[in-house]
XYZ file of C-alpha atoms in Angstrom:
728
model
C 9.071 -10.378 8.844
C 10.137 -6.725 8.367
C 10.601 -7.253 4.617
C 7.143 -8.849 4.425
C 5.564 -5.890 6.181
C 7.337 -3.390 3.889
C 6.225 -5.369 0.829
C 2.660 -5.509 2.138
C 2.713 -1.739 2.736
C 3.903 -1.094 -0.797
C 1.298 -3.384 -2.421
C -1.602 -2.103 -0.309
C -0.657 1.499 -1.065
C -0.390 0.797 -4.788
C -3.730 -0.977 -4.914
C -5.446 1.602 -2.746
C -6.680 -1.002 -0.277
C -6.229 1.456 2.579
C -6.811 5.205 2.228
C -6.762 8.236 4.476
C -10.565 8.502 4.571
C -10.726 5.262 6.555
C -8.711 6.781 9.422
C -10.639 8.376 12.270
C -9.324 10.752 14.892
C -9.269 9.241 18.389
C -9.814 12.582 20.089
C -13.030 13.284 18.170
C -16.114 13.186 20.343
C -18.090 10.772 18.182
C -21.489 9.301 18.910
C -21.951 5.535 18.864
C -23.532 5.718 15.416
C -20.720 7.881 14.056
C -18.090 5.608 15.603
C -19.759 2.523 14.105
C -19.723 4.161 10.686
C -16.176 5.488 11.003
C -14.467 2.285 12.142
C -14.504 -0.081 9.192
C -13.524 -3.735 9.160
C -11.475 -4.027 6.001
C -12.562 -6.805 3.601
C -9.244 -8.601 4.107
C -9.738 -8.603 7.893
C -13.308 -9.786 7.427
C -12.265 -12.778 5.315
C -9.416 -13.602 7.715
C -11.885 -13.719 10.602
C -14.452 -15.759 8.673
C -12.001 -18.338 7.335
C -9.255 -18.636 9.949
C -11.216 -18.363 13.203
C -13.173 -21.650 12.626
C -9.902 -23.434 11.868
C -8.326 -21.914 14.977
C -11.385 -22.926 16.998
C -10.993 -26.557 15.914
C -7.297 -26.495 16.857
C -8.068 -25.306 20.374
C -11.111 -27.521 20.851
C -9.175 -30.656 19.969
C -6.986 -30.070 23.023
C -9.921 -28.895 25.133
C -11.941 -31.976 24.219
C -9.145 -34.310 25.308
C -9.222 -32.761 28.780
C -13.003 -32.914 28.979
C -13.117 -36.572 27.928
C -10.269 -37.786 30.140
C -10.462 -36.122 33.591
C -7.222 -37.651 34.902
C -5.283 -35.453 32.460
C -6.583 -32.261 34.097
C -4.324 -32.324 37.125
C -1.752 -29.538 37.242
C -0.314 -28.286 34.985
C -2.668 -29.968 32.510
C -5.568 -27.910 33.846
C -3.594 -24.743 33.097
C -3.182 -25.802 29.454
C -6.894 -26.646 29.403
C -7.926 -23.129 30.439
C -5.470 -21.507 28.011
C -7.000 -23.536 25.164
C -10.512 -22.782 26.388
C -9.725 -19.047 26.434
C -8.428 -19.277 22.863
C -11.631 -21.077 21.810
C -13.778 -18.270 23.276
C -11.686 -15.688 21.414
C -12.234 -17.589 18.154
C -16.011 -17.457 18.701
C -15.710 -13.740 19.457
C -13.821 -13.021 16.214
C -16.135 -15.167 14.096
C -19.223 -13.494 15.574
C -17.734 -10.050 14.818
C -17.084 -10.976 11.174
C -20.561 -12.466 10.807
C -22.199 -9.315 12.185
C -20.298 -7.097 9.748
C -21.074 -9.466 6.857
C -24.798 -9.467 7.612
C -25.291 -5.782 8.440
C -22.396 -4.313 6.398
C -21.416 -2.131 9.337
C -19.947 -2.422 12.801
C -22.234 -2.838 15.809
C -22.940 0.116 18.078
C -20.303 0.389 20.759
C -22.888 0.650 23.525
C -25.283 -1.833 21.926
C -26.064 -5.237 23.445
C -24.062 -7.200 20.870
C -20.858 -5.188 21.274
C -21.148 -4.947 25.058
C -21.640 -8.700 25.496
C -19.063 -9.570 22.845
C -16.480 -7.217 24.379
C -16.933 -8.754 27.834
C -16.286 -12.223 26.429
C -13.260 -10.898 24.522
C -11.718 -9.214 27.569
C -12.530 -12.231 29.760
C -10.892 -14.721 27.387
C -7.927 -12.485 26.544
C -7.226 -11.945 30.233
C -7.542 -15.692 30.820
C -5.028 -16.487 28.097
C -2.404 -14.121 29.526
C -3.180 -14.956 33.181
C -2.878 -18.707 32.734
C 0.379 -18.369 30.796
C 1.739 -16.421 33.773
C 0.219 -18.955 36.193
C 2.071 -21.718 34.344
C 5.355 -19.884 34.981
C 4.451 -19.480 38.665
C 3.581 -23.186 38.920
C 6.930 -24.261 37.471
C 8.786 -21.929 39.822
C 6.910 -22.972 42.983
C 6.982 -26.707 42.371
C 10.692 -26.743 41.575
C 11.571 -24.469 44.481
C 11.204 -27.139 47.117
C 10.006 -30.715 46.885
C 9.614 -30.992 50.666
C 6.995 -28.391 51.400
C 3.322 -28.473 50.553
C 1.818 -25.178 49.506
C -1.628 -25.701 50.908
C -4.291 -25.733 48.182
C -1.840 -24.603 45.485
C -4.193 -25.412 42.559
C -6.993 -23.431 44.216
C -4.684 -20.478 44.840
C -3.334 -20.370 41.281
C -6.750 -20.796 39.676
C -8.173 -18.154 42.018
C -5.495 -15.661 40.940
C -6.257 -16.294 37.265
C -10.022 -16.127 37.691
C -9.764 -13.038 39.868
C -8.049 -11.289 36.945
C -10.477 -12.806 34.404
C -13.520 -11.540 36.308
C -12.266 -8.247 37.764
C -10.683 -6.816 34.584
C -13.830 -7.164 32.414
C -15.960 -5.742 35.231
C -13.523 -2.873 35.711
C -13.645 -2.149 31.974
C -17.443 -2.237 32.094
C -17.821 0.052 35.100
C -15.306 2.574 33.714
C -16.961 2.467 30.253
C -13.756 1.246 28.600
C -15.303 -1.713 26.799
C -16.865 -1.409 23.389
C -15.769 -0.917 19.788
C -11.983 -0.871 19.344
C -9.900 0.623 16.528
C -9.348 -2.960 15.265
C -13.039 -3.204 14.371
C -13.719 -5.750 17.108
C -15.548 -5.364 20.394
C -13.019 -5.363 23.206
C -11.157 -2.613 25.069
C -11.803 0.812 23.654
C -8.587 2.429 22.514
C -7.374 4.981 25.040
C -4.996 7.604 23.589
C -3.101 7.724 26.862
C -1.889 4.117 26.617
C -0.298 3.592 23.198
C 2.583 1.540 24.618
C 0.549 -0.616 27.037
C 0.727 -3.678 24.765
C 4.504 -3.526 24.408
C 4.923 -3.169 28.174
C 2.748 -6.234 28.812
C 4.676 -8.290 26.247
C 7.988 -7.263 27.815
C 6.746 -8.261 31.261
C 5.571 -11.657 30.010
C 8.849 -12.177 28.161
C 10.796 -11.453 31.348
C 8.613 -13.808 33.411
C 8.796 -16.659 30.915
C 12.532 -16.192 30.307
C 13.112 -16.302 34.058
C 11.086 -19.532 34.190
C 13.340 -21.132 31.577
C 16.454 -19.918 33.387
C 15.206 -21.194 36.744
C 14.232 -24.561 35.282
C 17.719 -25.039 33.873
C 19.238 -24.047 37.220
C 16.960 -26.327 39.249
C 17.401 -29.429 37.071
C 20.828 -31.074 37.525
C 23.037 -30.938 34.466
C 23.868 -34.624 34.108
C 22.940 -37.700 32.102
C 20.001 -38.740 34.291
C 18.149 -35.476 33.714
C 19.348 -34.833 30.162
C 16.152 -36.102 28.532
C 14.009 -34.074 30.933
C 15.936 -30.877 30.195
C 15.822 -31.508 26.443
C 12.089 -32.312 26.442
C 11.161 -29.207 28.409
C 13.567 -26.991 26.481
C 12.437 -28.260 23.084
C 8.812 -27.502 23.879
C 8.934 -24.457 26.108
C 11.608 -22.547 24.200
C 9.471 -22.848 21.060
C 6.294 -21.950 22.914
C 7.803 -18.848 24.508
C 9.412 -17.806 21.232
C 6.144 -18.289 19.342
C 3.985 -16.492 21.902
C 6.434 -13.608 22.273
C 6.697 -13.100 18.479
C 2.922 -13.199 18.030
C 2.182 -10.940 21.002
C 4.973 -8.552 19.995
C 3.358 -8.236 16.559
C 0.045 -7.536 18.284
C 1.644 -4.966 20.582
C 3.463 -3.187 17.750
C 0.300 -3.160 15.660
C -1.678 -1.794 18.612
C 0.927 0.907 19.212
C 1.257 2.046 15.575
C -2.518 1.920 15.037
C -2.933 3.987 18.198
C -0.413 6.627 17.136
C -2.001 6.661 13.672
C -5.379 7.286 15.244
C -3.982 10.023 17.480
C -1.339 11.748 15.348
C -0.377 10.359 11.908
C -3.757 9.805 10.184
C -2.179 7.895 7.294
C -4.278 5.381 5.414
C -1.426 3.042 4.560
C -0.722 2.553 8.276
C -4.108 0.832 8.612
C -2.292 -2.254 7.407
C -1.102 -2.659 11.002
C -4.720 -3.224 12.022
C -4.828 -6.133 9.576
C -1.475 -7.378 10.858
C -2.740 -7.087 14.428
C -5.905 -9.028 13.652
C -3.865 -11.677 11.828
C -1.532 -11.957 14.821
C -4.530 -12.451 17.111
C -5.678 -15.394 15.013
C -2.146 -16.807 15.019
C -2.373 -17.154 18.799
C -4.877 -20.051 18.858
C -3.538 -21.604 15.648
C 0.227 -21.469 16.154
C 0.243 -21.847 19.959
C -2.241 -24.742 19.808
C 0.017 -26.545 17.346
C 2.948 -25.890 19.677
C 0.876 -27.073 22.630
C 0.453 -30.438 20.946
C 4.100 -30.984 21.923
C 3.505 -29.954 25.544
C 4.966 -32.838 27.613
C 1.828 -33.281 29.723
C -0.557 -33.704 26.787
C 1.569 -34.834 23.836
C 0.788 -38.529 24.216
C -2.884 -38.042 24.984
C -3.368 -35.875 21.858
C -1.617 -38.500 19.711
C -3.793 -41.257 21.114
C -6.934 -39.203 20.680
C -5.933 -38.480 17.099
C -5.496 -42.214 16.443
C -8.859 -42.878 18.063
C -10.593 -40.457 15.686
C -8.850 -41.399 12.470
C -7.853 -45.015 12.962
C -10.599 -46.019 15.345
C -8.043 -47.470 17.752
C -9.486 -48.491 21.094
C -7.249 -46.378 23.338
C -9.832 -45.253 25.861
C -8.674 -47.548 28.644
C -5.078 -46.550 28.034
C -5.908 -42.891 28.425
C -8.111 -43.355 31.445
C -5.402 -45.168 33.382
C -2.400 -43.219 32.156
C -1.499 -41.046 35.143
C 1.997 -40.253 33.895
C 2.767 -36.557 34.098
C 5.987 -35.026 32.804
C 6.241 -32.533 35.655
C 5.305 -35.127 38.274
C 8.192 -37.217 36.966
C 10.570 -34.286 37.389
C 9.398 -33.562 40.924
C 9.483 -37.208 41.943
C 13.017 -37.726 40.612
C 14.278 -34.565 42.303
C 12.496 -35.539 45.497
C 14.027 -39.026 45.550
C 17.492 -37.672 44.830
C 17.196 -35.007 47.501
C 16.069 -37.597 50.063
C 19.068 -39.745 49.097
C 21.354 -36.730 49.456
C 19.942 -35.827 52.872
C 20.200 -39.391 54.164
C 23.720 -39.720 52.802
C 24.760 -36.472 54.491
C 23.199 -37.374 57.839
C 24.796 -40.827 57.762
C 28.183 -39.273 57.067
C 27.712 -37.058 60.111
C 26.565 -39.915 62.348
C 29.613 -42.014 61.488
C 31.444 -40.137 64.244
C 29.067 -41.663 66.829
C 30.912 -44.982 66.734
C 34.170 -46.610 65.770
C 33.896 -47.576 62.111
C 35.886 -49.792 59.852
C 38.271 -48.149 57.394
C 36.195 -49.442 54.459
C 33.148 -47.608 55.811
C 35.148 -44.426 56.295
C 36.084 -44.664 52.611
C 32.430 -44.139 51.669
C 32.701 -40.481 52.580
C 36.217 -39.683 51.414
C 34.971 -37.359 48.669
C 33.135 -35.078 51.144
C 34.854 -31.803 51.970
C 34.375 -30.760 55.580
C 34.905 -27.349 57.190
C 34.095 -26.065 60.675
C 32.972 -22.605 61.743
C 31.431 -20.694 64.627
C 28.666 -18.194 64.044
C 27.599 -15.081 65.890
C 24.140 -16.588 66.492
C 22.545 -15.105 69.593
C 21.595 -17.657 72.213
C 18.665 -16.889 74.483
C 19.768 -15.769 77.950
C 16.290 -15.208 79.366
C 15.720 -18.825 80.376
C 19.276 -19.510 81.608
C 20.071 -19.675 85.293
C 23.309 -18.360 86.757
C 24.810 -21.790 87.219
C 23.765 -23.224 83.832
C 27.022 -22.366 82.105
C 28.972 -23.663 85.076
C 27.100 -26.979 84.933
C 27.740 -27.242 81.216
C 31.448 -26.798 81.750
C 31.841 -29.035 84.791
C 29.331 -31.811 84.032
C 29.503 -32.023 80.235
C 32.772 -30.305 79.305
C 30.824 -27.920 77.040
C 31.025 -24.198 76.365
C 28.679 -21.797 74.575
C 30.842 -22.208 71.454
C 29.642 -25.799 71.170
C 26.064 -24.546 70.847
C 26.808 -22.148 67.986
C 29.251 -24.435 66.184
C 28.480 -25.416 62.601
C 30.110 -27.999 60.341
C 29.823 -27.621 56.584
C 29.765 -30.758 54.430
C 30.135 -30.405 50.689
C 28.495 -33.350 48.929
C 29.391 -34.045 45.317
C 27.243 -35.980 42.855
C 29.467 -39.050 42.510
C 27.513 -41.114 44.976
C 28.935 -44.009 46.946
C 27.455 -46.889 45.007
C 29.487 -49.810 43.771
C 26.453 -52.021 43.232
C 25.247 -51.294 39.679
C 21.808 -52.738 40.443
C 21.338 -49.958 42.976
C 20.737 -46.641 41.203
C 21.891 -43.901 43.573
C 21.994 -40.297 42.516
C 23.263 -37.565 44.840
C 22.678 -33.886 44.147
C 25.626 -31.566 44.463
C 24.879 -29.835 47.731
C 26.205 -28.245 50.876
C 24.930 -29.516 54.216
C 25.232 -27.405 57.351
C 25.256 -29.310 60.652
C 24.215 -27.245 63.660
C 25.803 -27.857 67.067
C 27.205 -31.292 66.113
C 28.829 -31.941 69.492
C 25.602 -31.227 71.381
C 23.435 -33.496 69.281
C 26.048 -36.225 69.323
C 25.679 -36.289 73.116
C 21.884 -36.404 72.801
C 22.149 -39.299 70.342
C 24.466 -41.092 72.731
C 21.813 -40.909 75.451
C 19.497 -43.065 73.309
C 22.143 -45.263 71.716
C 20.594 -48.257 73.468
C 17.468 -48.090 71.288
C 18.727 -46.399 68.104
C 21.759 -46.840 65.869
C 21.694 -43.780 63.600
C 24.363 -45.096 61.255
C 22.351 -48.244 60.532
C 19.010 -46.425 60.389
C 20.348 -44.144 57.653
C 21.797 -46.909 55.516
C 21.084 -45.794 51.955
C 20.629 -49.232 50.447
C 18.248 -50.329 53.204
C 16.167 -47.147 52.831
C 15.663 -47.353 49.074
C 12.324 -49.131 49.351
C 11.116 -46.430 51.766
C 12.286 -43.722 49.389
C 10.532 -45.316 46.402
C 7.280 -45.498 48.357
C 7.579 -41.918 49.517
C 4.813 -39.849 47.937
C 5.356 -36.378 49.336
C 5.012 -34.054 52.297
C 2.577 -35.261 54.920
C 2.507 -33.022 57.909
C -1.111 -32.095 58.405
C -2.174 -28.512 57.845
C 1.429 -27.339 58.262
C 2.459 -29.297 55.169
C 5.729 -30.575 56.654
C 7.704 -33.383 55.043
C 8.106 -36.624 57.011
C 10.357 -39.511 56.127
C 10.488 -42.663 58.256
C 13.661 -44.738 58.176
C 13.488 -48.355 57.088
C 13.702 -49.648 60.677
C 10.959 -47.282 61.943
C 13.370 -45.838 64.492
C 13.814 -42.280 63.226
C 11.940 -39.504 61.445
C 13.337 -36.822 59.157
C 11.079 -33.789 59.300
C 11.311 -30.367 57.678
C 11.670 -27.258 59.819
C 10.591 -23.748 58.995
C 13.187 -21.007 59.363
C 11.286 -19.766 62.411
C 11.405 -23.192 64.078
C 15.120 -23.443 63.321
C 15.741 -20.154 65.122
C 13.597 -21.269 68.077
C 15.510 -24.485 68.759
C 18.910 -22.902 68.177
C 18.387 -20.015 70.571
C 16.936 -22.315 73.264
C 19.419 -25.133 72.750
C 21.251 -24.676 76.073
C 18.161 -24.989 78.329
C 16.782 -27.710 76.039
C 19.971 -29.758 76.335
C 20.115 -29.353 80.118
C 16.460 -30.247 80.576
C 16.500 -33.525 78.623
C 19.954 -34.456 79.976
C 19.201 -33.914 83.664
C 15.514 -34.801 83.930
C 13.347 -37.768 83.139
C 11.382 -36.466 80.171
C 8.973 -37.685 77.507
C 9.858 -34.889 75.085
C 10.568 -36.476 71.710
C 14.281 -35.698 71.438
C 15.947 -33.947 68.535
C 19.001 -35.875 67.320
C 20.289 -33.374 64.788
C 19.423 -30.251 62.821
C 20.655 -29.742 59.264
C 20.301 -27.316 56.381
C 20.693 -28.637 52.829
C 21.630 -26.064 50.201
C 21.599 -27.330 46.620
C 24.256 -26.021 44.297
C 22.932 -23.495 41.732
C 19.527 -23.303 43.435
C 18.962 -20.360 45.745
C 16.726 -22.222 48.194
C 17.574 -24.367 51.179
C 15.716 -26.906 53.247
C 15.944 -27.290 57.027
C 15.497 -30.798 58.397
C 15.473 -32.238 61.879
C 16.003 -35.858 62.915
C 13.799 -37.060 65.753
C 12.842 -40.322 67.364
C 9.860 -42.099 65.834
C 7.484 -42.795 68.706
C 6.213 -46.006 67.051
C 9.591 -47.800 66.787
C 7.879 -50.762 65.099
C 5.995 -50.841 61.755
C 2.817 -48.752 61.545
C 0.804 -51.852 60.598
C 0.805 -52.703 64.322
C -0.705 -49.350 65.262
C -4.138 -49.570 66.945
C -4.895 -45.909 67.717
C -3.105 -42.582 67.556
C -4.071 -39.588 69.698
C -2.783 -36.024 69.552
C -3.774 -34.346 72.814
C -3.326 -30.664 73.685
C -5.784 -30.188 76.564
C -8.107 -28.054 74.424
C -11.644 -28.938 73.369
C -12.303 -26.441 70.571
C -12.065 -28.195 67.177
C -10.434 -31.155 68.864
C -12.716 -33.890 67.574
C -12.195 -35.971 64.455
C -14.778 -38.735 64.765
C -18.428 -38.214 64.024
C -21.113 -39.418 66.385
C -22.268 -43.051 66.265
C -19.053 -44.234 64.639
C -18.028 -47.798 65.362
C -14.998 -47.649 67.724
C -13.783 -50.945 66.261
C -13.700 -49.584 62.730
C -10.350 -50.549 61.236
C -10.169 -47.166 59.483
C -9.417 -45.553 62.857
C -5.923 -47.009 62.636
C -5.057 -44.650 59.784
C -6.165 -41.318 61.277
C -4.903 -39.212 64.157
C -7.588 -38.676 66.789
C -7.793 -35.726 69.167
C -8.798 -34.746 72.697
C -12.559 -35.312 72.551
C -12.052 -38.577 70.677
C -9.747 -39.714 73.482
C -12.387 -38.823 76.064
C -15.056 -40.756 74.177
C -12.975 -43.843 73.374
C -10.387 -44.122 76.156
C -11.212 -41.715 79.039
C -7.764 -42.374 80.542
C -4.542 -44.310 80.148
C -4.889 -47.777 81.627
C -1.346 -48.209 82.911
C 0.198 -49.867 85.985
C 0.148 -47.785 89.162
C 3.940 -47.508 89.381
C 4.001 -45.516 86.142
C 1.324 -42.956 86.964
C 3.342 -40.726 89.310
C 6.485 -40.835 87.152
C 4.648 -40.054 83.932
C 2.624 -37.265 85.562
C 5.775 -35.697 86.968
C 7.404 -35.837 83.532
C 4.422 -34.141 81.903
C 4.334 -31.409 84.553
C 8.089 -30.795 84.401
C 8.107 -30.739 80.599
C 5.163 -28.302 80.474
C 6.851 -25.999 82.984
C 10.039 -26.129 80.941
C 8.191 -25.068 77.790
C 6.542 -22.262 79.733
C 9.976 -21.070 80.886
C 11.353 -20.923 77.340
C 8.111 -19.337 76.021
C 6.940 -22.229 73.808
C 3.393 -23.473 73.283
C 1.101 -25.493 71.004
C 2.860 -28.788 71.835
C 0.939 -32.064 71.982
C 1.085 -35.320 73.852
C 1.281 -38.069 71.269
C -0.185 -41.367 72.457
C 0.083 -44.366 70.143
C -1.422 -47.695 71.095
C 0.813 -50.382 69.569
C 0.028 -54.078 69.272
C 3.228 -55.677 70.542
C 1.506 -59.028 70.984
C 0.857 -59.439 67.250
C 4.278 -58.006 66.489
C 5.951 -60.592 68.735
C 3.872 -63.367 67.170
C 5.125 -62.346 63.733
C 8.677 -61.943 65.030
C 9.432 -64.990 67.228
C 12.735 -63.562 68.444
C 10.771 -60.829 70.303
C 9.533 -61.766 73.777
C 7.160 -59.547 75.750
C 9.369 -59.386 78.815
C 12.154 -58.007 76.611
C 10.112 -55.086 75.230
C 11.548 -52.544 77.738
C 15.024 -53.402 76.470
C 14.189 -51.791 73.126
C 13.754 -48.353 74.756
C 16.090 -46.087 76.662
C 13.259 -45.361 79.125
C 10.315 -47.540 80.088
C 8.109 -44.425 80.024
C 8.308 -44.433 76.245
C 6.477 -47.779 76.073
C 4.064 -48.510 78.930
C 1.909 -51.664 79.010
C -1.874 -51.367 78.939
C -3.493 -53.279 81.833
C -6.962 -53.637 80.305
C -7.838 -57.320 80.254
C -9.315 -57.118 76.731
C -6.269 -55.330 75.290
C -3.644 -58.016 75.653
C -0.190 -57.076 74.429
C -1.136 -53.408 73.812
C 1.442 -50.810 74.839
C 1.201 -47.009 75.002
C 4.000 -45.241 73.144
C 4.216 -41.731 74.541
C 6.031 -38.558 73.441
C 5.570 -34.782 73.501
C 5.848 -33.445 69.949
C 5.500 -30.216 67.925
C 7.082 -28.035 70.606
C 8.883 -25.406 68.532
C 6.049 -22.861 68.310
C 6.526 -19.474 69.954
C 3.717 -17.258 71.196
C 3.760 -14.657 68.439
C 1.465 -12.232 66.617
C 0.128 -14.980 64.347
C -0.982 -17.098 67.296
C -2.467 -14.084 69.097
C -4.507 -13.208 65.999
C -5.570 -16.856 65.632
C -6.807 -16.938 69.228
C -8.854 -13.745 69.078
C -10.162 -14.418 65.563
C -11.615 -17.760 66.637
C -13.224 -16.129 69.675
C -14.724 -13.420 67.489
C -16.026 -15.892 64.897
C -17.726 -17.992 67.565
C -18.799 -14.914 69.586
C -17.418 -16.536 72.720
C -14.779 -14.699 74.732
C -14.250 -17.782 76.922
C -13.641 -20.110 73.968
C -10.963 -22.659 74.863
C -8.851 -22.303 71.730
C -5.725 -24.319 71.172
C -3.579 -21.177 70.922
C -2.765 -19.749 74.371
C 0.171 -17.867 75.811
C 2.901 -20.237 77.140
C 1.968 -19.842 80.814
C -1.737 -20.508 80.260
C -0.957 -23.287 77.791
C 1.268 -25.070 80.334
C -1.310 -24.610 83.078
C -4.057 -26.108 80.902
C -1.789 -28.939 79.729
C -0.975 -29.879 83.316
C -4.595 -29.682 84.439
C -6.335 -31.336 81.481
C -3.657 -33.750 80.349
C -1.216 -34.621 83.139
C -3.930 -34.831 85.827
C -6.904 -35.815 83.664
C -5.789 -38.829 81.642
C -3.805 -40.637 84.352
């Protein structure tokens, strides 16, 4: 490249293509007419624009057309590639229009004239879009590989908003500051500012760093083994070339911009005008070269090939394209997600093996796991502890405070434990931290009558569940839920804040559920999975699944907080017998409209009410709020009909407490049982909740608005009044 430039300089100087008279001085205070006459588009640049820009436009539009014709290909990151190609197409139109204007009028347009002002806005808009969406692609790769178990709410909207914010604000800023118009390259874009000769090089360096980090992170996040070898090679083969090509082209542009700027400001040498030609040529290389490279982009490679065959061979591939939802990056995420779920289940099962006496052959499954034990300096909360709590722990449960801050570290290798070749199990090399193992083992033992954790977390039995798992599904919080094959347990992600909350309140929590009849959905274990070579971890908690039998037997689900603001899901005049109601979670006002109260035998009312009151007062004492009473109406009659070994009188035997499954006494709801549990109880009253409360009141101009967010004392009071005493 350097030799080519030197040769070009020598030839152009010898032929007199560029001369000193064509150079203008950037610091001269020229009028628009003088500037238009002084800045000359060299004939070579003119022909390059006229000939190459239509070819470049066709290259970009071929990709753009494929996305327009087949909408299913526009999901992320295909939509990012679409907007990059669209930006390149707009730039091609901009360059062609510039060359046509100069060809027709034999001079450049006025900098402040309508043509140059409009053309420059399109140029800045499209150029910003090209750079922004390349950066957005890097951000997308980083965020989606960071954690497969957390939904970033409205991620496509956020990323597109960032790109479009830059694409709209930068042209407007250039317009309002009078920095758009005729540039030293003879095109209408940013005016050259003598104070920023190195701006282009800085931008290229920043993009190079961002894209190089993306490649590095991808290689760190994808396991280095045979299963992922093709994925790594496919991504590397494409993206390495794309980054190399874009960096070379943009570096040439930046160097040309810098040298042309210094020439305009200081050197005033005609032969250096060749860098304007080189810069313009590099600009046109962007849509041509990068579009050709984009044809090998994993998300669109096949669709472009099929579209090409459709045009030239008249193959009927339309149906194939319309139904082809395969996405290279989706495949990566899904594989990583499945393998991480397998790793988590394997680790939890290894931990739960200590709950029972196991055969030697079963113990052999986990022989390749390294185990270490440690105690941390984690600060337990003393505010909610009574003077005799520690004494009771020691005398009644043989526990000390060390048991509550104990951690066990399991190192999981990637060998797996699979001897059945038909069962493809892949574990990710990870470290799993188990918090307070002794404490949660005692809690698990309390419910051992209804749940066998070792069997629930059998890897082979859970494979069908794992294959059907689509992704995080935790409402607006975006938490990940996984239900074990026997519907007994749930694995749910925890935020770091929630992890701190349960750990610091673990002593009063343990005492409350151990010494009182409670309907709090118990936590059976808290774990942190840390993947080797990836600097992110995931916190998971294992809890009891309130359903306990398959969701197909679910009739209704209610999430009740005692609030009325925004606590209605159903629209008016909806048919209460609509089968679709089985699939959604209803709220307080829906419960009032459809149920009014729980229709349960009299002997349960006092016990359940006392549990709800005691549990609410406990949460108030430990400063927690925003919990809900989950009520699920389950059809045990149909379930028993489909499972003859189940008899209705034996239903209570499947639960450690009959309050978890209470029969409905409505005559027209035969065999319906209420499954009851308090859930989502790890939210503290913090600044975020305070702001949420007052913001909603301000928006609705109602200081008495009964928002969901309340301080723990008021929340407990409302829960007792509007739930414990209202629905029973």
